[in-house]
PDB file of C-alpha atoms and ligand atoms in Angstrom:
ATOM      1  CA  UNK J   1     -21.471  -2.004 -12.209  1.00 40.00           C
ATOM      2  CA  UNK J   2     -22.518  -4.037 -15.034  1.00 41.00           C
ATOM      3  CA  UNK J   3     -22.598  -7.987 -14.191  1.00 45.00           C
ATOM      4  CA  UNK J   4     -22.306  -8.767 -17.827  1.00 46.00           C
ATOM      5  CA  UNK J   5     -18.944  -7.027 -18.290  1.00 53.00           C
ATOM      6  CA  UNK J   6     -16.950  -8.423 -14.831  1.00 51.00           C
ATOM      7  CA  UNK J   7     -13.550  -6.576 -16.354  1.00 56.00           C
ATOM      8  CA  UNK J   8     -15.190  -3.202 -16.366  1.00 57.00           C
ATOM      9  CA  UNK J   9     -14.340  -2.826 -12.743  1.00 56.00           C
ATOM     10  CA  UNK J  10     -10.829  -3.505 -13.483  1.00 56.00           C
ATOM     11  CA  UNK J  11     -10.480  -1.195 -16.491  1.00 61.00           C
ATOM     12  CA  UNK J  12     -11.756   2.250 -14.509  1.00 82.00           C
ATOM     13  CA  UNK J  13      -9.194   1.351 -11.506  1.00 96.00           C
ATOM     14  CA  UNK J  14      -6.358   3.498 -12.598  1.00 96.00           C
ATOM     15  CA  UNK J  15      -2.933   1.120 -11.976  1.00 97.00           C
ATOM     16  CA  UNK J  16      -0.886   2.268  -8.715  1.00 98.00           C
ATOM     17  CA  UNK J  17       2.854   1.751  -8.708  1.00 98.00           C
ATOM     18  CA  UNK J  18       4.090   2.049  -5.105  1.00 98.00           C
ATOM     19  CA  UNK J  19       7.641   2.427  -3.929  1.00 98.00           C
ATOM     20  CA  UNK J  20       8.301   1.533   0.073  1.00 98.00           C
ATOM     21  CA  UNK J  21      11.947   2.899   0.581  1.00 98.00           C
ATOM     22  CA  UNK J  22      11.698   1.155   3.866  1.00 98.00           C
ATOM     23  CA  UNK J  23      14.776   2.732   5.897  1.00 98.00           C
ATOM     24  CA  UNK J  24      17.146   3.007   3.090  1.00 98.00           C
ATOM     25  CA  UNK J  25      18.492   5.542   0.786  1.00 98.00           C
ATOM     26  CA  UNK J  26      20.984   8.700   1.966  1.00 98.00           C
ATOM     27  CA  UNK J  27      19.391  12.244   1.987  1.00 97.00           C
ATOM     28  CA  UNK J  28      20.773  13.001  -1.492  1.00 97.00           C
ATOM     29  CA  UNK J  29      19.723   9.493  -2.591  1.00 98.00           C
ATOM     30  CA  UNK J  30      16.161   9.892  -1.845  1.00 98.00           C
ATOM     31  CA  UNK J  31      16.385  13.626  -3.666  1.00 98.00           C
ATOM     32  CA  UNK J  32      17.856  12.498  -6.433  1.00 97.00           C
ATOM     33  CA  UNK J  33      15.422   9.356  -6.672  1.00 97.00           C
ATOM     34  CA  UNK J  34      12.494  12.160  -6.573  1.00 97.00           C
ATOM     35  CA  UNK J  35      14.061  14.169  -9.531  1.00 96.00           C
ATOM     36  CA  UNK J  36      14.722  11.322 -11.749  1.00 96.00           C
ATOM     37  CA  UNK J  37      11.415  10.303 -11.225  1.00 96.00           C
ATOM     38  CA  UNK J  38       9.757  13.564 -11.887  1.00 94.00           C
ATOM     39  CA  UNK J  39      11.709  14.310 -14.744  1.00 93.00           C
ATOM     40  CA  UNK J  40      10.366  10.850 -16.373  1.00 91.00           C
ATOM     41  CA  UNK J  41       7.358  10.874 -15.499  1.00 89.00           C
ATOM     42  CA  UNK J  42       4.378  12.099 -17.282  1.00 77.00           C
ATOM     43  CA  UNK J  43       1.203  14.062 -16.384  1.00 80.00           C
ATOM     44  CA  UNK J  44       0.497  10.686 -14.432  1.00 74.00           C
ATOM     45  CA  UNK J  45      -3.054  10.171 -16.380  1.00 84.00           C
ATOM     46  CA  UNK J  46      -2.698   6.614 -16.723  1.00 91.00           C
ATOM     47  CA  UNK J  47      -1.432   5.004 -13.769  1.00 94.00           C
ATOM     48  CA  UNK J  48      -0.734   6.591 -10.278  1.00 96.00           C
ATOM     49  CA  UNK J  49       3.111   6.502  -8.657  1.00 97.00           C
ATOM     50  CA  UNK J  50       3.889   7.061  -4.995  1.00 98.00           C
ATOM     51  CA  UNK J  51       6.930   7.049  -2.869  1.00 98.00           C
ATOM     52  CA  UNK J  52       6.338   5.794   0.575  1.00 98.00           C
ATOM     53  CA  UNK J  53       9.777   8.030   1.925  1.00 98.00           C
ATOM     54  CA  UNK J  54      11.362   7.672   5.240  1.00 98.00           C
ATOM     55  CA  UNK J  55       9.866  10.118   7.693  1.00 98.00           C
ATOM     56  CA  UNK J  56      13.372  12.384   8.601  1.00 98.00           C
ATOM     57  CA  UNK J  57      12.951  13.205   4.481  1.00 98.00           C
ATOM     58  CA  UNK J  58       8.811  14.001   3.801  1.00 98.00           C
ATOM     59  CA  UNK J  59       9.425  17.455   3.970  1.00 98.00           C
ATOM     60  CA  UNK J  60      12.918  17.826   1.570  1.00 98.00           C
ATOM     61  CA  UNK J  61      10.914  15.408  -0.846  1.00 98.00           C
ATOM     62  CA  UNK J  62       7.836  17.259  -0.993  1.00 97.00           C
ATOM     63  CA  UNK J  63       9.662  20.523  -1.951  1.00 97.00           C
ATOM     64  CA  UNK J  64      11.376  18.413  -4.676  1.00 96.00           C
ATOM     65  CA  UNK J  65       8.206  16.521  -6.191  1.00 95.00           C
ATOM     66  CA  UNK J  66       5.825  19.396  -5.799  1.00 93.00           C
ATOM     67  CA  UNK J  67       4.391  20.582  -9.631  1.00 92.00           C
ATOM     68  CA  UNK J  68       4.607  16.002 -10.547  1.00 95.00           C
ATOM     69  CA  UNK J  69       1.685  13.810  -9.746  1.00 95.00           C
ATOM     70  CA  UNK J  70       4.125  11.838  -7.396  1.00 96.00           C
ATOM     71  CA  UNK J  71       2.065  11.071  -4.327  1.00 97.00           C
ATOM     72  CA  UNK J  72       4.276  11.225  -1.464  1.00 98.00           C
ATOM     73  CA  UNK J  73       3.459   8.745   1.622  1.00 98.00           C
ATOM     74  CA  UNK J  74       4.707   7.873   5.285  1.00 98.00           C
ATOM     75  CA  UNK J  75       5.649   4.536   6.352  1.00 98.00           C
ATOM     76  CA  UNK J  76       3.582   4.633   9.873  1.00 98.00           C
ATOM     77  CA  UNK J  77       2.006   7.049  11.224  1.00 98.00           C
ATOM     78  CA  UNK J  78       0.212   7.172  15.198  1.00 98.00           C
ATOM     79  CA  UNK J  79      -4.034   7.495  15.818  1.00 98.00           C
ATOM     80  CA  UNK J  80      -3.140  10.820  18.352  1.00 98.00           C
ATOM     81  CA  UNK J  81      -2.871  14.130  16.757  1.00 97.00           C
ATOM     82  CA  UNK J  82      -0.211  14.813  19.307  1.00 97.00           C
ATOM     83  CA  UNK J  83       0.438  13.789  22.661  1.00 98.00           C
ATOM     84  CA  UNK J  84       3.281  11.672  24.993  1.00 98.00           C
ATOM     85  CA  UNK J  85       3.881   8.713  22.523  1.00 98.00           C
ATOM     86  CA  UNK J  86       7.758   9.368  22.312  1.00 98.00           C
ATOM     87  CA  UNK J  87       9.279   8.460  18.657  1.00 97.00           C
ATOM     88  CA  UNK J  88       5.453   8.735  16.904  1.00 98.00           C
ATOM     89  CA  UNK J  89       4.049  10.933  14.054  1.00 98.00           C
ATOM     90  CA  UNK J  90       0.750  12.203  13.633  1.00 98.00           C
ATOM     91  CA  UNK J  91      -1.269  12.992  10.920  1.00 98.00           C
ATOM     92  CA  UNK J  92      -1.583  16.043  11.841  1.00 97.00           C
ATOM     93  CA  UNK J  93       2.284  16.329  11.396  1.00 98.00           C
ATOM     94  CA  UNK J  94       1.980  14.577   8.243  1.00 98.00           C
ATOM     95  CA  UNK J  95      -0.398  16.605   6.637  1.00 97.00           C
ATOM     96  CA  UNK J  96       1.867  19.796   7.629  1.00 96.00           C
ATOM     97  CA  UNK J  97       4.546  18.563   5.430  1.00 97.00           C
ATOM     98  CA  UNK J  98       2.780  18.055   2.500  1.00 96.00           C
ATOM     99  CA  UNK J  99       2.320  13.835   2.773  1.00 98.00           C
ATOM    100  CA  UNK J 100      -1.177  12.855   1.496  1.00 97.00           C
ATOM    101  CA  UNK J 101      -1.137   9.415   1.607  1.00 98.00           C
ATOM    102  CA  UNK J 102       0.333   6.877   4.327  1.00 98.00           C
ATOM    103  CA  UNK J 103       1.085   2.621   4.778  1.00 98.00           C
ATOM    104  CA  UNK J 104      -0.808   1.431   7.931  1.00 98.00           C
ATOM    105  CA  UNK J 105       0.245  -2.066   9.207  1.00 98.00           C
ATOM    106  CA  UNK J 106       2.490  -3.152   6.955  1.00 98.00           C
ATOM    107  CA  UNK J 107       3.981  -6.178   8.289  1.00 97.00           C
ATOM    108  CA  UNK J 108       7.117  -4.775   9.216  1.00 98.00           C
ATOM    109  CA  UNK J 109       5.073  -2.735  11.498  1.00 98.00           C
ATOM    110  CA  UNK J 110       3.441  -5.919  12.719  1.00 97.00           C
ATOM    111  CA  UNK J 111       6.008  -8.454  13.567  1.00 96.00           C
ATOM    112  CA  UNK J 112       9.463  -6.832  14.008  1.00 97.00           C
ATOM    113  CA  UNK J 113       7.317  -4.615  15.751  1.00 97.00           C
ATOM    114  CA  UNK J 114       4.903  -5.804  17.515  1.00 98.00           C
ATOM    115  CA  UNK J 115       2.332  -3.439  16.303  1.00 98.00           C
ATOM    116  CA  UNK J 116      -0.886  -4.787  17.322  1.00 97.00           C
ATOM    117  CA  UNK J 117      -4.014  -5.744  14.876  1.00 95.00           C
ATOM    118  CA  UNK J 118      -6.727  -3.692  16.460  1.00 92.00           C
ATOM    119  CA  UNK J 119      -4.376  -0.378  16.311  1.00 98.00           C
ATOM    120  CA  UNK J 120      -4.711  -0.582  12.629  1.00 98.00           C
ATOM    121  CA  UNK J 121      -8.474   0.298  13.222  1.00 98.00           C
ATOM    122  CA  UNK J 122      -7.522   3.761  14.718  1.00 98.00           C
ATOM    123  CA  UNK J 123      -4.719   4.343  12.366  1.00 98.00           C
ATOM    124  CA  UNK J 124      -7.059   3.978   9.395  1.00 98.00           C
ATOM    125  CA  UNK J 125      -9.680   6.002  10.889  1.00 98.00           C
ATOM    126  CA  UNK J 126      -6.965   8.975  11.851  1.00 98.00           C
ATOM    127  CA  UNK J 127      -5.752   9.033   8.412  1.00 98.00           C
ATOM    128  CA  UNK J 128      -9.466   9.310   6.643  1.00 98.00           C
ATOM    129  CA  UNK J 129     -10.038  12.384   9.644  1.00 98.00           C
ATOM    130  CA  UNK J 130      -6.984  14.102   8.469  1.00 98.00           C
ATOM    131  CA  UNK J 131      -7.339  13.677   4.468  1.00 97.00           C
ATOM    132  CA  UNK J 132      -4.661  11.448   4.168  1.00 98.00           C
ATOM    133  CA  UNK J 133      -4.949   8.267   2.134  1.00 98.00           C
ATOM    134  CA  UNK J 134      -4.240   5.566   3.833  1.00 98.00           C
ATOM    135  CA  UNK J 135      -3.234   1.843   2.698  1.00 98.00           C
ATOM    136  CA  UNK J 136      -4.009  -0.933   4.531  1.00 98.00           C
ATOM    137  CA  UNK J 137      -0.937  -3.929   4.405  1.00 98.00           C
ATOM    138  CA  UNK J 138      -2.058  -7.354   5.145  1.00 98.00           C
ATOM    139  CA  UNK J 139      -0.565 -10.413   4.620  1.00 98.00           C
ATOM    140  CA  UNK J 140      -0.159 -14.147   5.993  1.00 98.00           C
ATOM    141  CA  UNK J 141       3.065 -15.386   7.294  1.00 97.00           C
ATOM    142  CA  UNK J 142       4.775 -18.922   5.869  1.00 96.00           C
ATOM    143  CA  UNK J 143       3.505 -20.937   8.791  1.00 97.00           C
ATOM    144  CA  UNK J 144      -0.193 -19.285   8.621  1.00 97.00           C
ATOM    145  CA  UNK J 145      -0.097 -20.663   5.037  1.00 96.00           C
ATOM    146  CA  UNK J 146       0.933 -23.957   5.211  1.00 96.00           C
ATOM    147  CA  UNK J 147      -1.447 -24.538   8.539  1.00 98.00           C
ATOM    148  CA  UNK J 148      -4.356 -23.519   5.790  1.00 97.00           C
ATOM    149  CA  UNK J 149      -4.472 -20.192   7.834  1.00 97.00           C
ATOM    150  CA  UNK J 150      -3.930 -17.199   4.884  1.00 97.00           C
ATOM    151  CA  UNK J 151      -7.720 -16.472   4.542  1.00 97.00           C
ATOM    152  CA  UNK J 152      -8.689 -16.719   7.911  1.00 98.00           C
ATOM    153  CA  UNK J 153      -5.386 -13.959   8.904  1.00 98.00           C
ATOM    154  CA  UNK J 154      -6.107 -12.037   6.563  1.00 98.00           C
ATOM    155  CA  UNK J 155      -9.540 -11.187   6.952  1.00 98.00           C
ATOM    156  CA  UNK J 156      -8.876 -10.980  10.670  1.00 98.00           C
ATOM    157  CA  UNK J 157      -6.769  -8.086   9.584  1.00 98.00           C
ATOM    158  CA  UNK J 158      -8.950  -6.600   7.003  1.00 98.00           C
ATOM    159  CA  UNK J 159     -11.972  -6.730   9.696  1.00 98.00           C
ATOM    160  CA  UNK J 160      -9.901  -5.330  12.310  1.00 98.00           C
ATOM    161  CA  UNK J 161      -8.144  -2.458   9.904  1.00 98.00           C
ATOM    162  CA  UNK J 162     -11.233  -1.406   8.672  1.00 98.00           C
ATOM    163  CA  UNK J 163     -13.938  -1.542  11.726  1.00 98.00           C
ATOM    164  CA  UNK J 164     -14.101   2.238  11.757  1.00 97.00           C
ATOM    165  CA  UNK J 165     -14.407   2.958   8.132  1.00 98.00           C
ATOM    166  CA  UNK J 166     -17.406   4.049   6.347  1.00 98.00           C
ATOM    167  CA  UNK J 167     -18.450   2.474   2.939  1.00 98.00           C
ATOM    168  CA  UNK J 168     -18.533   6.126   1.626  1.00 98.00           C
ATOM    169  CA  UNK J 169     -14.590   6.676   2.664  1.00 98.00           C
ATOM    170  CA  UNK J 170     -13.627   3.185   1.118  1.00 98.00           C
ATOM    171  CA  UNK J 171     -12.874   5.280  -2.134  1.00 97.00           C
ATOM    172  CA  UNK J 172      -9.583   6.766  -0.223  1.00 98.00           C
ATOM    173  CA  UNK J 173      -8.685   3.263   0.780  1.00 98.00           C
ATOM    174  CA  UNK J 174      -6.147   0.876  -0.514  1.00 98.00           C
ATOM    175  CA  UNK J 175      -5.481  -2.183   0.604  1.00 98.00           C
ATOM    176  CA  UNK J 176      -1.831  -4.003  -0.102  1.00 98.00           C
ATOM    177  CA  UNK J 177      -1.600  -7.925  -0.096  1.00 98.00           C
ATOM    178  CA  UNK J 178       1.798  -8.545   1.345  1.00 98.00           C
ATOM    179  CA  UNK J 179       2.604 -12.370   1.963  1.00 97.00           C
ATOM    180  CA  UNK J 180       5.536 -12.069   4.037  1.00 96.00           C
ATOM    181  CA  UNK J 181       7.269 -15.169   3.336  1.00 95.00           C
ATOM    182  CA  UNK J 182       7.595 -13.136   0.028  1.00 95.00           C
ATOM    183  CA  UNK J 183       8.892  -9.743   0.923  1.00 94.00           C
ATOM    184  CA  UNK J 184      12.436  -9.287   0.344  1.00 92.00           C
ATOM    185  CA  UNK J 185      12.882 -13.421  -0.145  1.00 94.00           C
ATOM    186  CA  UNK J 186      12.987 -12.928  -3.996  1.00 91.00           C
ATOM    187  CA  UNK J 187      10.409 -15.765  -3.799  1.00 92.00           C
ATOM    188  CA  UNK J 188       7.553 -13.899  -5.592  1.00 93.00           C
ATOM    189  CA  UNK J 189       3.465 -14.854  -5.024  1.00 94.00           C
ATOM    190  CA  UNK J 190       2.265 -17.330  -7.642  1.00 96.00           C
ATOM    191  CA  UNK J 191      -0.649 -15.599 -10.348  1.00 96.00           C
ATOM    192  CA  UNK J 192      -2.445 -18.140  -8.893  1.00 96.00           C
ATOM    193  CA  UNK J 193      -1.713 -17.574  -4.996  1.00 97.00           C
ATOM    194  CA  UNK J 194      -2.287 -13.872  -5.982  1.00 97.00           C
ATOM    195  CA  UNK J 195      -5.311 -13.645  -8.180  1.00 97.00           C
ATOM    196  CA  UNK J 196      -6.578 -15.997  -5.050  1.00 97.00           C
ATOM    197  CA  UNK J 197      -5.513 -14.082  -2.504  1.00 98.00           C
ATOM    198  CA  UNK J 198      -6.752 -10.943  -4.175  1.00 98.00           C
ATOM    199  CA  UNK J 199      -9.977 -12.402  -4.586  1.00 98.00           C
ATOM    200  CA  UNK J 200     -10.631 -13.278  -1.380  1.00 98.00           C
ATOM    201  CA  UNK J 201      -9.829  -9.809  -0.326  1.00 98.00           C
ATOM    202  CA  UNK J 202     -11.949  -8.298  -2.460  1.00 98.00           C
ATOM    203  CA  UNK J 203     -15.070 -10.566  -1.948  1.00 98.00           C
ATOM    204  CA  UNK J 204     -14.401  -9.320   1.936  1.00 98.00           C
ATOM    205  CA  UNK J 205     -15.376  -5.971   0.904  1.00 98.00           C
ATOM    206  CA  UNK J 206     -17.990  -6.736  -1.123  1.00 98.00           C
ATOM    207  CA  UNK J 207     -19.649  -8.762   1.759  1.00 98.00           C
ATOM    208  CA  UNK J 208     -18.803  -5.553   4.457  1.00 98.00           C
ATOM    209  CA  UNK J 209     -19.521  -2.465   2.348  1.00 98.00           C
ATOM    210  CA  UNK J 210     -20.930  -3.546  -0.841  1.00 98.00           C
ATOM    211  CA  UNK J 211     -20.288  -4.463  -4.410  1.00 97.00           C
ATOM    212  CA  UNK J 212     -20.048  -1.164  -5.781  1.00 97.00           C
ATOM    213  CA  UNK J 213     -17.321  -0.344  -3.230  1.00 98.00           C
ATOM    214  CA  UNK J 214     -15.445  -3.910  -3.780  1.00 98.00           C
ATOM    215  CA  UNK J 215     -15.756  -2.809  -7.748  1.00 97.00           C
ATOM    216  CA  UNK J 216     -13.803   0.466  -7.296  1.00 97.00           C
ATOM    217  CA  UNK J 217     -10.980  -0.787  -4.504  1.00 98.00           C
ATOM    218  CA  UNK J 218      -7.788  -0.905  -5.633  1.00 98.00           C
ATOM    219  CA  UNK J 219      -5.579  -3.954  -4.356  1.00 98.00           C
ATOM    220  CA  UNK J 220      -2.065  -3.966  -4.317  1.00 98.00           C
ATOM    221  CA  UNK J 221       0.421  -6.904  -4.678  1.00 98.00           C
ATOM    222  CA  UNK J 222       3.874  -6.423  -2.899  1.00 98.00           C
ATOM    223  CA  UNK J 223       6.401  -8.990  -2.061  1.00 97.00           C
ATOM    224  CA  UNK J 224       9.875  -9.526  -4.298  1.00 96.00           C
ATOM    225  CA  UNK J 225       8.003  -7.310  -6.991  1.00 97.00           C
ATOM    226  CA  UNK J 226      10.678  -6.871 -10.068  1.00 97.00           C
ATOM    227  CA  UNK J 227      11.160  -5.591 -13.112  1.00 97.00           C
ATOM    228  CA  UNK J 228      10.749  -9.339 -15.016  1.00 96.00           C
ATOM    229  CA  UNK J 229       7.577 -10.018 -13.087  1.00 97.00           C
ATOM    230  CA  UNK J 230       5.762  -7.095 -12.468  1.00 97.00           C
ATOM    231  CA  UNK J 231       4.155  -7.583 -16.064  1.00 97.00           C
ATOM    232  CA  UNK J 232       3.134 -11.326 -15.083  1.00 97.00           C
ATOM    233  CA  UNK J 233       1.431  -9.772 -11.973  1.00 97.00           C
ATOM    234  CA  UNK J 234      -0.353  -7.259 -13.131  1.00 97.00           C
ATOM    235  CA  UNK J 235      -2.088  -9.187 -15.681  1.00 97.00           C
ATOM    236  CA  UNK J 236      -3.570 -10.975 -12.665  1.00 97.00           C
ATOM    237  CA  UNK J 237      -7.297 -10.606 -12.810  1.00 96.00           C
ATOM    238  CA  UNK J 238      -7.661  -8.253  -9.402  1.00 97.00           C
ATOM    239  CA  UNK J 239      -3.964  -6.824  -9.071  1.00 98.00           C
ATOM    240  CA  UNK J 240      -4.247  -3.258  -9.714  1.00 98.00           C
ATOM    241  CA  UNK J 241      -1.071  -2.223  -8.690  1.00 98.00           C
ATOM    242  CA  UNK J 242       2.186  -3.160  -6.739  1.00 98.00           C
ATOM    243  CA  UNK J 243       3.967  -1.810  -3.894  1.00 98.00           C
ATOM    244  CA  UNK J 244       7.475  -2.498  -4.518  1.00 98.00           C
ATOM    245  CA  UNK J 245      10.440  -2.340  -1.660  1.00 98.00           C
ATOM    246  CA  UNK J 246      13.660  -3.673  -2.516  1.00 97.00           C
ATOM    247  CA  UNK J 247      13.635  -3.169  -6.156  1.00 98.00           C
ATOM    248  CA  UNK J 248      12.291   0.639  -5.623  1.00 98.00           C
ATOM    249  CA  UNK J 249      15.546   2.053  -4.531  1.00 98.00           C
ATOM    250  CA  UNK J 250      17.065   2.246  -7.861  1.00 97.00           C
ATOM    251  CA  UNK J 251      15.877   4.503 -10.737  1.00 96.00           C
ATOM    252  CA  UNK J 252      16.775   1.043 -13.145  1.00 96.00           C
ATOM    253  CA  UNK J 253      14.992  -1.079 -11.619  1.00 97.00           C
ATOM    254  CA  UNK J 254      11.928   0.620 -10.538  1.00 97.00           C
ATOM    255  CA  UNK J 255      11.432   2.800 -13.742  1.00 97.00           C
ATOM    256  CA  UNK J 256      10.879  -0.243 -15.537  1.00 97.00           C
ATOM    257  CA  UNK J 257       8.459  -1.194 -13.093  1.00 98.00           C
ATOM    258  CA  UNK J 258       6.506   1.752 -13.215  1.00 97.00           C
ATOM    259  CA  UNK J 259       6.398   1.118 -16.934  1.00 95.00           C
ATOM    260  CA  UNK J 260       5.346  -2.456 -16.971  1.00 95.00           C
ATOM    261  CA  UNK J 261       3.556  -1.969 -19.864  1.00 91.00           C
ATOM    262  CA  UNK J 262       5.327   0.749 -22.203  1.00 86.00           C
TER     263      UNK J 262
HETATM  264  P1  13P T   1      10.270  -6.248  -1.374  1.00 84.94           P
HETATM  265  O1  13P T   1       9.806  -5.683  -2.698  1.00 84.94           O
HETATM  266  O2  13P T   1      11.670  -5.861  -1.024  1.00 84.94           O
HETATM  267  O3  13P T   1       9.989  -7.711  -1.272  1.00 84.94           O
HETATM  268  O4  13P T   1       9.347  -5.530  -0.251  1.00 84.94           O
HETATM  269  C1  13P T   1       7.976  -5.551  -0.384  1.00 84.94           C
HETATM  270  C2  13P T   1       7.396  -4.647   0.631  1.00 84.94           C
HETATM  271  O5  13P T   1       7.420  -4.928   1.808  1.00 84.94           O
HETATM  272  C3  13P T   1       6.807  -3.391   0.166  1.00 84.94           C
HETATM  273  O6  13P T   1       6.093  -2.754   1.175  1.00 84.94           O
END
């Protein structure tokens, strides 16, 4: 990459509008969210759109979205390809219903529950062996922020997501920067707190796998992502895309959001 031209980077990474239904939205819902979405959408050449779907649903929604550049993902998945681990999903599972991408520690996960940092590790590293693309969530909580804490939590949970990932795999990676004092608050990250926070994140993988890799990674913002400030966001200098919960399970208010700039 060119050091004269530091927006370069930022032009080739293609934007990524990502929609975490969380545990919401009725069978017929989440189909008719899918068919809306594929009828609207174009070839996807300029930006990418996923739908992070409930798990009971991948299979119904890939049927629907097959033939549209709709990536479909999984909220969670487990590091075993199959095993005793009651209530988990594999990627091996995964992959046979026709998900190729999946969220790994998103902070859900983490704190309601109780999934632990160094699991991440394994997650990521299951999802790269099975060709599915994962995306790494990481975020500081209120209190970690105010005790001058967000750096230092989230590169714990970059270092610890990513400690089996190869510098040549990092193309398949995306990391989200989730502050969770601003998912589903309505209290939205700052440019500032975000075009910090993203960063930070990105000189972490510059340092660990190099600046060519750091160049190409896309970083998501997600937190209270809306239709009025999606625009203001993804101006930021290092936002390259948004994953987007609350304000995803409508087609108003996340078409608009997919075209933030149309
Ligand atoms: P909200 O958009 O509802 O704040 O959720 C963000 C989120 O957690 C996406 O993964």
């Amino acid at each position: 990459m060119s050091q004269e031209d530091p927006s370069a980077g930022r032009r080739k990474r293609k934007p990524y509008i990502a929609a975490n239904w969380k545990m919401n939205l009725d069978r017929n819902q989440a189909l008719d969210m899918i068919k809306t979405l594929k009828a609207r959408l174009g070839d996807g050449d300029d930006r990418e759109v996923a739908v992070f779907a409930p798990a009971v649903y991948l299979a119904d929604v890939a049927a629907v979205s097959q033939g549209s550049p709709i990536g479909l993902g999984a909220q969670n998945m487990h590091w075993e390809e199959n095993g005793a681990f009651t209530g988990e999903i594999s990627a091996l599972m995964l992959r046979g219903v026709g998900v190729d991408r999946v969220l790994i520690g998103h902070s859900e996960r983490r704190h309601l529950f109780f999934e632990k940092d160094e699991w991440m590790g394994r997650k990521i590293r299951a999802a790269l062996d099975h060709d599915i693309l994962p995306t790494l969530c990481v975020g500081e909580t209120i209190e970690e922020r105010k005790a001058g804490k967000a750096q230092e939590v989230i590169a714990r949970q970059l270092k610890t997501g990513l400690e089996w990932a190869q510098a040549i795999e990092m193309s398949r990676v995306t990391i989200a920067y989730e502050p969770v004092w601003a998912i589903g608050t309505g209290e939205t990250a700052t440019p500032d707190q975000a075009g910090e926070a993203h960063g930070m994140i990105r000189d972490w993988i510059s340092d660990r796998f190099g600046a060519e890799v750091a160049d190409d990674l896309r970083i998501l913002y997600g937190g209270s992502v809306k239709a009025d400030n999606v625009k203001e966001l993804m101006a930021v200098e290092g936002v390259d895309g948004v994953l987007v919960g609350g304000a995803s399970l409508q087609p108003d208010a996340i078409l608009p959001i997919i075209e933030f700039d149309k």
